[in-house]
Amino acid sequence: MNKEIIAFLLSAFLIGCTSDLQRNPAPAHLNMDYGLFNSKTLRHWGDTPFSIEQYVFDEKLRSNTFDKNIIVDEAGNFRAQHYLTISGGGANGAYGAGLLNGLSASGKRPEYRMVTGISTGAIIGLYAFLGEEYDHKLRDFYTQLSDQDLYQTRYVWEIFSSSSLLNTARFEKLVREEIDRDLLDKVKEEYLRGRTFLVKTTNLDAQRPVIWNMGEIAMHDTKEAERLFQSVIIASASIPGIFEPVLIPMHINGVQYDELHVDGGVIAQAFFIPENMDVEEFASIEDRYFTKLGIDLPEERESHIWMINNSRIGAIWEPTQPSLTNITGRSISTMIKYQGRSNLTNIYQQSQLIGASFNFSYIDHRIPDAPSEAPFSKQYMQYMYCYGYAQGLSDNHWKSDLPNYSQFQSIESWNNSFSDIEYFNWERIEPGLTGKINECLLRLNEI
């Protein structure tokens, strides 16, 4: 998440303002009894263990359509299982989009059995889940759009009766037009094969994370399901106070209520599996399921977790001006950075629990950030996309151990004379990187 975006907190003087958004908030502890929300596997709280009952129900739903080729090859040998988790990061999501497309170009991008995403990671995750035939969608979203395509700045007097500093109707329209029934049918098809796509949002009413099973939503062939799918993607990327929140309607005891959801990054920057999950119990159930499908279980199996961190995990020295805006913005960006580090550690530990290799990629903290006056600058996102694309072409950028953050501290990261990405010396990151990025930029400009 761009530090300047968080400058909405700088508007602390507006704390008494109210929005004209009309609501009928869903009461706590009431069961929903209508439509989509009857489904046991549609969503669950992200701060409690995923129930065994939920998992068994989910697998039974897909038992007749499960594609064994996901698990074994033609000779019956167990395939390596790949899991992808994508963090938030706003415009820095261009890095993750480029990285995935670079992997495709290298011929080394696997099919991911599960994809999870938060914020901009939810948008990337949708196309990552659908496969390489959607690479052009990823490229165009993160290289052909800019600030004016995503939002309008509100006038000062509008803010007093609004739920956000920006009018993000353009972003919402873009997402709702892109996600149609045809796309949901593709998600449904992959879900029935045995693959999973999860997105996390924050329920502000409950102050709790919600994990949405996007494949289960796509199973419902209704306009309500289509709109819910769109709303979850929009909500997961809705930076609170900056982007407009999303109201998700539902019925409880015959009365229509709503929940207010925002960016999953309020609670976490990335996630893999729910915390406190009984991994051994789930593995045992899956083994029994595979046995019923006629799959021979080997003694040793290969699995990999791939984490794309669309952020700079290294601390960045930068002089902070003693003003309300600078101090608040700097403090929040620091909080998000350390939240991301904690999430990184948690996912690493989860990889150890399930016996998977851990591989993560991140943005070098010496690279200049987006300009404060244009946080979704087209030029900036094209550079970040091309940086990610160059990384995706090589295996060398993946890290398998937790970072030694002390090593980052000795690397010069801030230079006022070179704070514009257009003039950044990419050779500081990797010899030959400048040429790769320039070649990529030329191809983008031909689109």
Short mmCIF file of C-alpha atoms in Angstrom, two decimals:
data_model
loop_
_atom_site.label_atom_id
_atom_site.label_comp_id
_atom_site.label_asym_id
_atom_site.label_seq_id
_atom_site.Cartn_x
_atom_site.Cartn_y
_atom_site.Cartn_z
CA MET A 1 0.00 0.00 0.00
CA ASN A 2 1.50 3.33 -1.07
CA LYS A 3 2.45 5.44 1.92
CA GLU A 4 1.03 8.60 0.41
CA ILE A 5 -2.33 6.92 -0.11
CA ILE A 6 -2.55 6.42 3.61
CA ALA A 7 -2.50 10.14 3.98
CA PHE A 8 -6.25 9.92 4.50
CA LEU A 9 -5.41 9.76 8.17
CA LEU A 10 -4.05 13.18 7.71
CA SER A 11 -7.63 14.28 7.52
CA ALA A 12 -8.08 13.62 11.21
CA PHE A 13 -9.93 16.90 11.47
CA LEU A 14 -12.79 15.20 9.63
CA ILE A 15 -13.26 12.63 12.35
CA GLY A 16 -16.70 13.93 13.20
CA CYS A 17 -17.96 13.74 9.63
CA THR A 18 -20.74 11.36 8.63
CA SER A 19 -21.44 9.63 5.33
CA ASP A 20 -24.69 9.67 3.41
CA LEU A 21 -24.30 5.91 2.84
CA GLN A 22 -27.58 4.33 4.00
CA ARG A 23 -27.32 1.08 5.94
CA ASN A 24 -29.21 -1.57 7.84
CA PRO A 25 -26.27 -3.31 9.59
CA ALA A 26 -26.54 -7.05 10.14
CA PRO A 27 -26.82 -7.80 13.88
CA ALA A 28 -24.16 -9.97 15.45
CA HIS A 29 -24.69 -13.68 16.18
CA LEU A 30 -27.71 -14.18 13.88
CA ASN A 31 -27.79 -16.97 11.31
CA MET A 32 -28.44 -16.06 7.68
CA ASP A 33 -31.24 -18.02 6.06
CA TYR A 34 -31.44 -16.81 2.49
CA GLY A 35 -29.81 -17.37 -0.87
CA LEU A 36 -26.07 -17.65 -1.23
CA PHE A 37 -25.28 -17.38 2.44
CA ASN A 38 -26.86 -20.76 3.18
CA SER A 39 -23.75 -22.37 1.69
CA LYS A 40 -21.46 -23.96 4.28
CA THR A 41 -18.36 -23.37 2.18
CA LEU A 42 -19.00 -19.87 0.83
CA ARG A 43 -16.96 -18.09 3.49
CA HIS A 44 -15.61 -18.39 7.00
CA TRP A 45 -13.98 -16.22 9.62
CA GLY A 46 -10.28 -15.79 9.03
CA ASP A 47 -9.36 -15.75 12.71
CA THR A 48 -10.79 -19.17 13.62
CA PRO A 49 -9.77 -22.66 12.41
CA PHE A 50 -11.39 -23.88 9.21
CA SER A 51 -13.73 -26.67 10.36
CA ILE A 52 -13.27 -30.28 9.31
CA GLU A 53 -16.99 -30.43 8.53
CA GLN A 54 -16.62 -27.52 6.13
CA TYR A 55 -13.70 -29.16 4.34
CA VAL A 56 -15.42 -32.56 3.99
CA PHE A 57 -18.55 -30.88 2.62
CA ASP A 58 -16.47 -28.93 0.13
CA GLU A 59 -14.65 -32.01 -1.17
CA LYS A 60 -17.89 -34.02 -1.48
CA LEU A 61 -19.26 -31.21 -3.63
CA ARG A 62 -16.40 -31.71 -6.09
CA SER A 63 -15.98 -35.49 -5.86
CA ASN A 64 -17.64 -36.26 -9.20
CA THR A 65 -15.71 -33.62 -11.14
CA PHE A 66 -12.31 -33.80 -9.43
CA ASP A 67 -9.47 -33.89 -11.96
CA LYS A 68 -6.94 -36.49 -10.81
CA ASN A 69 -4.42 -35.03 -13.26
CA ILE A 70 -3.92 -32.21 -10.76
CA ILE A 71 -2.50 -34.75 -8.32
CA VAL A 72 -0.87 -37.43 -10.50
CA ASP A 73 0.68 -37.58 -13.97
CA GLU A 74 -0.18 -40.03 -16.74
CA ALA A 75 2.09 -42.65 -15.18
CA GLY A 76 0.36 -42.32 -11.83
CA ASN A 77 3.24 -40.51 -10.16
CA PHE A 78 2.41 -37.83 -7.64
CA ARG A 79 2.85 -34.33 -9.05
CA ALA A 80 4.48 -31.53 -7.08
CA GLN A 81 1.75 -29.37 -5.57
CA HIS A 82 2.05 -25.59 -5.93
CA TYR A 83 0.34 -22.95 -3.79
CA LEU A 84 0.42 -19.22 -4.55
CA THR A 85 -0.20 -16.39 -2.08
CA ILE A 86 -0.19 -12.76 -3.24
CA SER A 87 0.06 -9.77 -0.93
CA GLY A 88 -1.50 -6.34 -1.11
CA GLY A 89 0.42 -3.32 -2.30
CA GLY A 90 -1.76 -0.99 -4.38
CA ALA A 91 0.03 0.09 -7.57
CA ASN A 92 2.95 -2.15 -6.59
CA GLY A 93 0.73 -5.03 -7.67
CA ALA A 94 2.20 -4.30 -11.09
CA TYR A 95 5.32 -6.07 -9.81
CA GLY A 96 3.39 -9.27 -9.10
CA ALA A 97 1.54 -9.07 -12.42
CA GLY A 98 4.82 -8.73 -14.30
CA LEU A 99 6.44 -11.52 -12.30
CA LEU A 100 3.67 -14.00 -13.18
CA ASN A 101 3.79 -13.06 -16.85
CA GLY A 102 7.56 -13.39 -16.79
CA LEU A 103 7.14 -16.88 -15.34
CA SER A 104 4.78 -17.72 -18.19
CA ALA A 105 7.31 -16.45 -20.74
CA SER A 106 10.03 -18.57 -19.10
CA GLY A 107 7.90 -21.69 -19.45
CA LYS A 108 8.28 -22.41 -15.73
CA ARG A 109 4.96 -21.22 -14.35
CA PRO A 110 3.14 -24.12 -12.67
CA GLU A 111 -0.57 -24.65 -12.27
CA TYR A 112 -1.38 -23.57 -8.72
CA ARG A 113 -3.66 -25.85 -6.77
CA MET A 114 -4.61 -22.97 -4.49
CA VAL A 115 -4.33 -19.20 -4.91
CA THR A 116 -4.92 -16.68 -2.11
CA GLY A 117 -4.98 -12.90 -2.40
CA ILE A 118 -5.54 -9.74 -0.41
CA SER A 119 -6.18 -6.25 -1.81
CA THR A 120 -4.37 -5.86 -5.14
CA GLY A 121 -3.38 -9.50 -4.62
CA ALA A 122 -7.04 -10.46 -5.02
CA ILE A 123 -7.13 -8.89 -8.49
CA ILE A 124 -3.86 -10.56 -9.52
CA GLY A 125 -4.99 -13.80 -7.89
CA LEU A 126 -8.12 -14.04 -10.03
CA TYR A 127 -6.10 -14.05 -13.25
CA ALA A 128 -3.34 -16.20 -11.75
CA PHE A 129 -5.99 -18.77 -10.83
CA LEU A 130 -7.47 -18.77 -14.34
CA GLY A 131 -4.10 -19.41 -15.98
CA GLU A 132 -1.75 -18.11 -18.62
CA GLU A 133 -4.48 -17.39 -21.18
CA TYR A 134 -5.38 -14.41 -18.96
CA ASP A 135 -1.87 -12.97 -18.87
CA HIS A 136 -2.89 -10.16 -21.23
CA LYS A 137 -5.57 -9.12 -18.75
CA LEU A 138 -2.96 -8.88 -16.00
CA ARG A 139 -0.63 -6.90 -18.22
CA ASP A 140 -3.26 -4.42 -19.37
CA PHE A 141 -4.75 -3.81 -15.91
CA TYR A 142 -1.38 -2.91 -14.43
CA THR A 143 0.23 -1.13 -17.40
CA GLN A 144 -2.53 0.62 -19.37
CA LEU A 145 -4.49 2.30 -16.56
CA SER A 146 -3.65 5.30 -14.41
CA ASP A 147 -5.15 7.43 -11.64
CA GLN A 148 -7.83 9.06 -13.78
CA ASP A 149 -9.09 5.62 -14.87
CA LEU A 150 -9.60 4.50 -11.27
CA TYR A 151 -10.92 7.43 -9.25
CA GLN A 152 -11.89 11.08 -9.01
CA THR A 153 -10.73 13.33 -6.21
CA ARG A 154 -13.61 14.72 -4.16
CA TYR A 155 -14.00 18.39 -3.43
CA VAL A 156 -13.37 19.32 0.19
CA TRP A 157 -17.04 19.98 0.89
CA GLU A 158 -17.98 16.55 -0.52
CA ILE A 159 -15.74 14.75 1.94
CA PHE A 160 -17.91 15.80 4.89
CA SER A 161 -20.79 13.64 3.62
CA SER A 162 -18.76 10.83 2.02
CA SER A 163 -17.36 7.50 3.17
CA SER A 164 -14.02 8.03 1.40
CA LEU A 165 -11.66 10.73 0.20
CA LEU A 166 -11.84 9.43 -3.38
CA ASN A 167 -14.80 8.71 -5.60
CA THR A 168 -13.90 5.23 -6.84
CA ALA A 169 -16.96 4.67 -9.03
CA ARG A 170 -14.64 4.27 -12.04
CA PHE A 171 -12.70 1.48 -10.35
CA GLU A 172 -15.92 -0.27 -9.34
CA LYS A 173 -17.35 0.03 -12.86
CA LEU A 174 -14.12 -1.35 -14.31
CA VAL A 175 -14.22 -4.43 -12.06
CA ARG A 176 -17.93 -5.11 -12.53
CA GLU A 177 -17.64 -4.89 -16.31
CA GLU A 178 -14.62 -7.20 -16.33
CA ILE A 179 -16.09 -9.88 -14.05
CA ASP A 180 -19.05 -11.30 -15.93
CA ARG A 181 -20.83 -14.65 -16.03
CA ASP A 182 -18.39 -16.05 -18.59
CA LEU A 183 -15.46 -15.37 -16.27
CA LEU A 184 -17.32 -16.87 -13.29
CA ASP A 185 -17.97 -19.99 -15.34
CA LYS A 186 -14.19 -20.30 -15.86
CA VAL A 187 -13.64 -19.98 -12.09
CA LYS A 188 -16.38 -22.56 -11.52
CA GLU A 189 -14.76 -24.96 -13.98
CA GLU A 190 -11.39 -24.75 -12.22
CA TYR A 191 -13.01 -25.04 -8.79
CA LEU A 192 -14.82 -28.24 -9.81
CA ARG A 193 -11.51 -29.65 -11.04
CA GLY A 194 -10.24 -29.43 -7.45
CA ARG A 195 -8.50 -26.04 -7.39
CA THR A 196 -9.23 -23.23 -4.91
CA PHE A 197 -9.19 -19.42 -5.01
CA LEU A 198 -9.53 -17.58 -1.68
CA VAL A 199 -9.83 -13.84 -1.01
CA LYS A 200 -9.72 -12.05 2.33
CA THR A 201 -11.70 -8.95 3.25
CA THR A 202 -12.25 -7.13 6.54
CA ASN A 203 -15.75 -7.00 8.06
CA LEU A 204 -15.57 -3.65 9.83
CA ASP A 205 -18.80 -4.22 11.76
CA ALA A 206 -17.38 -7.37 13.35
CA GLN A 207 -13.73 -6.22 13.30
CA ARG A 208 -12.83 -9.62 11.87
CA PRO A 209 -11.26 -11.03 8.69
CA VAL A 210 -13.46 -12.99 6.29
CA ILE A 211 -12.07 -15.58 3.85
CA TRP A 212 -14.22 -16.03 0.76
CA ASN A 213 -14.27 -19.20 -1.33
CA MET A 214 -14.56 -17.60 -4.77
CA GLY A 215 -15.12 -20.93 -6.52
CA GLU A 216 -18.13 -21.64 -4.35
CA ILE A 217 -19.59 -18.22 -5.18
CA ALA A 218 -19.10 -18.97 -8.88
CA MET A 219 -21.04 -22.24 -8.46
CA HIS A 220 -24.25 -20.22 -8.13
CA ASP A 221 -25.60 -19.23 -11.54
CA THR A 222 -27.43 -16.10 -10.40
CA LYS A 223 -27.05 -12.34 -10.72
CA GLU A 224 -26.72 -12.21 -6.94
CA ALA A 225 -23.67 -14.49 -7.07
CA GLU A 226 -22.14 -12.50 -9.92
CA ARG A 227 -22.51 -9.26 -7.97
CA LEU A 228 -21.20 -10.84 -4.77
CA PHE A 229 -18.09 -12.12 -6.57
CA GLN A 230 -17.47 -8.62 -7.94
CA SER A 231 -18.12 -7.01 -4.55
CA VAL A 232 -15.62 -9.25 -2.75
CA ILE A 233 -12.86 -8.37 -5.22
CA ILE A 234 -13.69 -4.66 -4.94
CA ALA A 235 -13.93 -4.79 -1.13
CA SER A 236 -10.61 -6.58 -0.75
CA ALA A 237 -8.93 -3.72 -2.63
CA SER A 238 -10.87 -0.90 -0.93
CA ILE A 239 -8.34 0.98 1.20
CA PRO A 240 -10.48 2.30 4.09
CA GLY A 241 -10.97 6.02 4.11
CA ILE A 242 -9.42 6.32 0.63
CA PHE A 243 -11.54 3.97 -1.52
CA GLU A 244 -15.24 3.59 -0.88
CA PRO A 245 -16.27 0.64 1.33
CA VAL A 246 -18.51 -2.09 -0.03
CA LEU A 247 -21.91 -3.01 1.39
CA ILE A 248 -22.69 -6.72 1.04
CA PRO A 249 -26.43 -7.41 1.40
CA MET A 250 -27.96 -10.56 2.90
CA HIS A 251 -31.20 -11.73 4.51
CA ILE A 252 -31.54 -12.71 8.15
CA ASN A 253 -34.88 -14.01 9.38
CA GLY A 254 -36.58 -12.57 6.32
CA VAL A 255 -35.15 -9.07 6.76
CA GLN A 256 -32.54 -7.59 4.42
CA TYR A 257 -29.39 -6.40 6.17
CA ASP A 258 -25.88 -5.55 5.06
CA GLU A 259 -22.27 -5.94 6.13
CA LEU A 260 -19.61 -3.29 5.50
CA HIS A 261 -16.39 -4.72 4.05
CA VAL A 262 -13.06 -3.09 3.23
CA ASP A 263 -9.49 -4.01 2.31
CA GLY A 264 -8.27 -7.29 3.81
CA GLY A 265 -4.98 -5.43 4.32
CA VAL A 266 -6.47 -3.82 7.42
CA ILE A 267 -5.79 -7.12 9.19
CA ALA A 268 -3.08 -8.80 7.11
CA GLN A 269 -0.97 -8.13 4.02
CA ALA A 270 -0.98 -11.79 2.92
CA PHE A 271 -2.33 -15.16 4.06
CA PHE A 272 -2.04 -18.83 3.19
CA ILE A 273 -4.16 -21.03 5.46
CA PRO A 274 -6.22 -20.02 8.52
CA GLU A 275 -4.27 -19.80 11.73
CA ASN A 276 -4.55 -22.68 14.24
CA MET A 277 -5.63 -25.05 11.47
CA ASP A 278 -5.18 -28.74 12.34
CA VAL A 279 -2.91 -29.54 9.41
CA GLU A 280 -2.44 -33.22 10.29
CA GLU A 281 -6.19 -33.84 10.50
CA PHE A 282 -6.81 -32.19 7.17
CA ALA A 283 -3.97 -34.14 5.55
CA SER A 284 -5.45 -37.38 6.90
CA ILE A 285 -8.85 -36.61 5.42
CA GLU A 286 -7.31 -35.66 2.08
CA ASP A 287 -5.36 -38.94 1.99
CA ARG A 288 -8.57 -40.91 2.51
CA TYR A 289 -10.20 -38.88 -0.25
CA PHE A 290 -7.33 -39.59 -2.65
CA THR A 291 -7.50 -43.29 -1.81
CA LYS A 292 -11.19 -43.35 -2.73
CA LEU A 293 -10.25 -41.82 -6.07
CA GLY A 294 -7.84 -44.69 -6.67
CA ILE A 295 -4.69 -42.62 -6.17
CA ASP A 296 -1.72 -44.46 -4.66
CA LEU A 297 -0.15 -42.42 -1.87
CA PRO A 298 3.66 -42.16 -1.97
CA GLU A 299 5.70 -41.97 1.22
CA GLU A 300 7.23 -38.65 0.20
CA ARG A 301 5.50 -35.81 -1.61
CA GLU A 302 6.72 -32.56 -3.05
CA SER A 303 4.91 -29.28 -2.46
CA HIS A 304 5.85 -25.62 -2.79
CA ILE A 305 4.48 -22.35 -1.46
CA TRP A 306 5.15 -19.33 -3.66
CA MET A 307 4.64 -15.92 -2.06
CA ILE A 308 4.62 -12.73 -4.13
CA ASN A 309 5.17 -9.79 -1.80
CA ASN A 310 4.12 -6.63 -3.62
CA SER A 311 5.96 -4.41 -1.17
CA ARG A 312 9.36 -3.32 0.08
CA ILE A 313 10.15 -5.38 3.15
CA GLY A 314 13.37 -3.51 3.88
CA ALA A 315 13.31 -0.44 6.11
CA ILE A 316 13.79 2.75 4.12
CA TRP A 317 15.62 5.70 5.64
CA GLU A 318 13.92 8.94 4.69
CA PRO A 319 13.84 12.29 6.52
CA THR A 320 10.40 12.86 8.07
CA GLN A 321 9.15 16.41 8.19
CA PRO A 322 7.64 17.37 11.58
CA SER A 323 4.10 17.91 10.27
CA LEU A 324 0.82 16.12 10.94
CA THR A 325 0.63 14.71 7.44
CA ASN A 326 4.21 13.44 7.26
CA ILE A 327 4.33 11.98 10.76
CA THR A 328 0.97 10.21 10.38
CA GLY A 329 1.72 8.88 6.90
CA ARG A 330 5.19 7.70 7.87
CA SER A 331 3.88 5.98 11.00
CA ILE A 332 1.14 4.09 9.15
CA SER A 333 3.49 2.97 6.36
CA THR A 334 5.89 1.68 9.03
CA MET A 335 3.07 -0.22 10.74
CA ILE A 336 2.07 -1.85 7.43
CA LYS A 337 5.69 -2.81 6.70
CA TYR A 338 6.05 -4.66 10.00
CA GLN A 339 2.62 -6.23 9.64
CA GLY A 340 3.82 -7.59 6.31
CA ARG A 341 6.98 -8.97 7.91
CA SER A 342 4.86 -10.75 10.50
CA ASN A 343 2.66 -12.27 7.78
CA LEU A 344 5.78 -13.41 5.92
CA THR A 345 7.05 -15.19 9.03
CA ASN A 346 3.66 -16.80 9.63
CA ILE A 347 3.44 -18.19 6.09
CA TYR A 348 7.01 -19.47 6.36
CA GLN A 349 6.08 -21.32 9.57
CA GLN A 350 2.97 -22.75 7.91
CA SER A 351 5.13 -24.06 5.07
CA GLN A 352 7.20 -25.93 7.65
CA LEU A 353 4.04 -27.41 9.16
CA ILE A 354 2.88 -28.92 5.87
CA GLY A 355 6.36 -29.91 4.73
CA ALA A 356 6.42 -27.56 1.75
CA SER A 357 9.29 -25.52 0.39
CA PHE A 358 8.97 -21.77 0.94
CA ASN A 359 9.72 -19.36 -1.89
CA PHE A 360 9.08 -15.63 -1.82
CA SER A 361 9.75 -12.64 -4.02
CA TYR A 362 9.68 -8.99 -3.01
CA ILE A 363 10.43 -5.48 -4.26
CA ASP A 364 13.92 -4.16 -3.59
CA HIS A 365 13.55 -1.28 -1.15
CA ARG A 366 16.05 0.89 -3.03
CA ILE A 367 13.57 1.34 -5.89
CA PRO A 368 11.69 4.67 -5.67
CA ASP A 369 8.02 4.55 -4.73
CA ALA A 370 5.11 5.95 -6.75
CA PRO A 371 4.81 9.75 -6.84
CA SER A 372 2.61 11.11 -4.05
CA GLU A 373 0.55 13.19 -6.50
CA ALA A 374 -0.17 10.13 -8.70
CA PRO A 375 -0.13 6.91 -6.61
CA PHE A 376 -1.39 4.89 -9.60
CA SER A 377 0.87 6.53 -12.16
CA LYS A 378 0.83 4.62 -15.45
CA GLN A 379 4.55 5.24 -15.91
CA TYR A 380 5.36 3.97 -12.43
CA MET A 381 3.27 0.82 -12.85
CA GLN A 382 4.87 0.08 -16.21
CA TYR A 383 8.33 0.23 -14.64
CA MET A 384 7.22 -2.02 -11.78
CA TYR A 385 5.58 -4.46 -14.20
CA CYS A 386 8.76 -4.67 -16.26
CA TYR A 387 10.88 -5.11 -13.12
CA GLY A 388 8.64 -7.99 -12.08
CA TYR A 389 8.67 -9.43 -15.60
CA ALA A 390 12.47 -9.48 -15.62
CA GLN A 391 12.46 -11.21 -12.23
CA GLY A 392 9.96 -13.79 -13.43
CA LEU A 393 12.25 -14.81 -16.28
CA SER A 394 14.89 -15.91 -13.76
CA ASP A 395 14.83 -18.37 -10.87
CA ASN A 396 17.47 -16.43 -8.95
CA HIS A 397 15.18 -13.88 -7.29
CA TRP A 398 13.21 -16.43 -5.25
CA LYS A 399 14.27 -16.57 -1.59
CA SER A 400 13.75 -19.68 0.50
CA ASP A 401 14.74 -18.46 3.96
CA LEU A 402 13.35 -15.72 6.15
CA PRO A 403 15.05 -12.40 5.41
CA ASN A 404 17.92 -11.14 7.52
CA TYR A 405 16.52 -7.65 7.89
CA SER A 406 19.73 -6.33 9.39
CA GLN A 407 21.40 -6.78 6.01
CA PHE A 408 18.97 -4.34 4.44
CA GLN A 409 19.92 -1.61 6.87
CA SER A 410 23.42 -1.27 5.45
CA ILE A 411 22.16 -0.68 1.89
CA GLU A 412 21.63 2.94 0.90
CA SER A 413 17.97 3.29 0.03
CA TRP A 414 17.08 6.97 -0.16
CA ASN A 415 18.53 9.63 -2.40
CA ASN A 416 16.54 12.76 -3.05
CA SER A 417 18.29 13.30 -6.38
CA PHE A 418 17.06 9.96 -7.70
CA SER A 419 13.61 9.64 -6.13
CA ASP A 420 11.87 9.36 -9.54
CA ILE A 421 11.67 5.84 -10.92
CA GLU A 422 12.27 7.16 -14.45
CA TYR A 423 15.85 8.06 -13.49
CA PHE A 424 16.58 5.11 -11.23
CA ASN A 425 19.77 3.17 -11.95
CA TRP A 426 18.56 -0.44 -12.21
CA GLU A 427 22.13 -1.70 -12.34
CA ARG A 428 22.22 -1.10 -8.57
CA ILE A 429 19.81 -4.01 -8.26
CA GLU A 430 21.22 -6.39 -10.86
CA PRO A 431 23.72 -6.03 -13.73
CA GLY A 432 21.92 -5.99 -17.07
CA LEU A 433 18.53 -5.18 -15.53
CA THR A 434 18.31 -1.79 -17.27
CA GLY A 435 18.35 -3.38 -20.71
CA LYS A 436 15.69 -5.93 -19.77
CA ILE A 437 13.38 -3.26 -18.39
CA ASN A 438 13.84 -0.95 -21.38
CA GLU A 439 13.05 -3.81 -23.76
CA CYS A 440 9.88 -4.58 -21.82
CA LEU A 441 8.84 -0.90 -21.80
CA LEU A 442 9.22 -0.74 -25.57
CA ARG A 443 6.87 -3.70 -25.98
CA LEU A 444 4.31 -2.12 -23.66
CA ASN A 445 4.35 1.12 -25.64
CA GLU A 446 3.52 -0.83 -28.79
CA ILE A 447 0.24 -2.04 -27.30
#
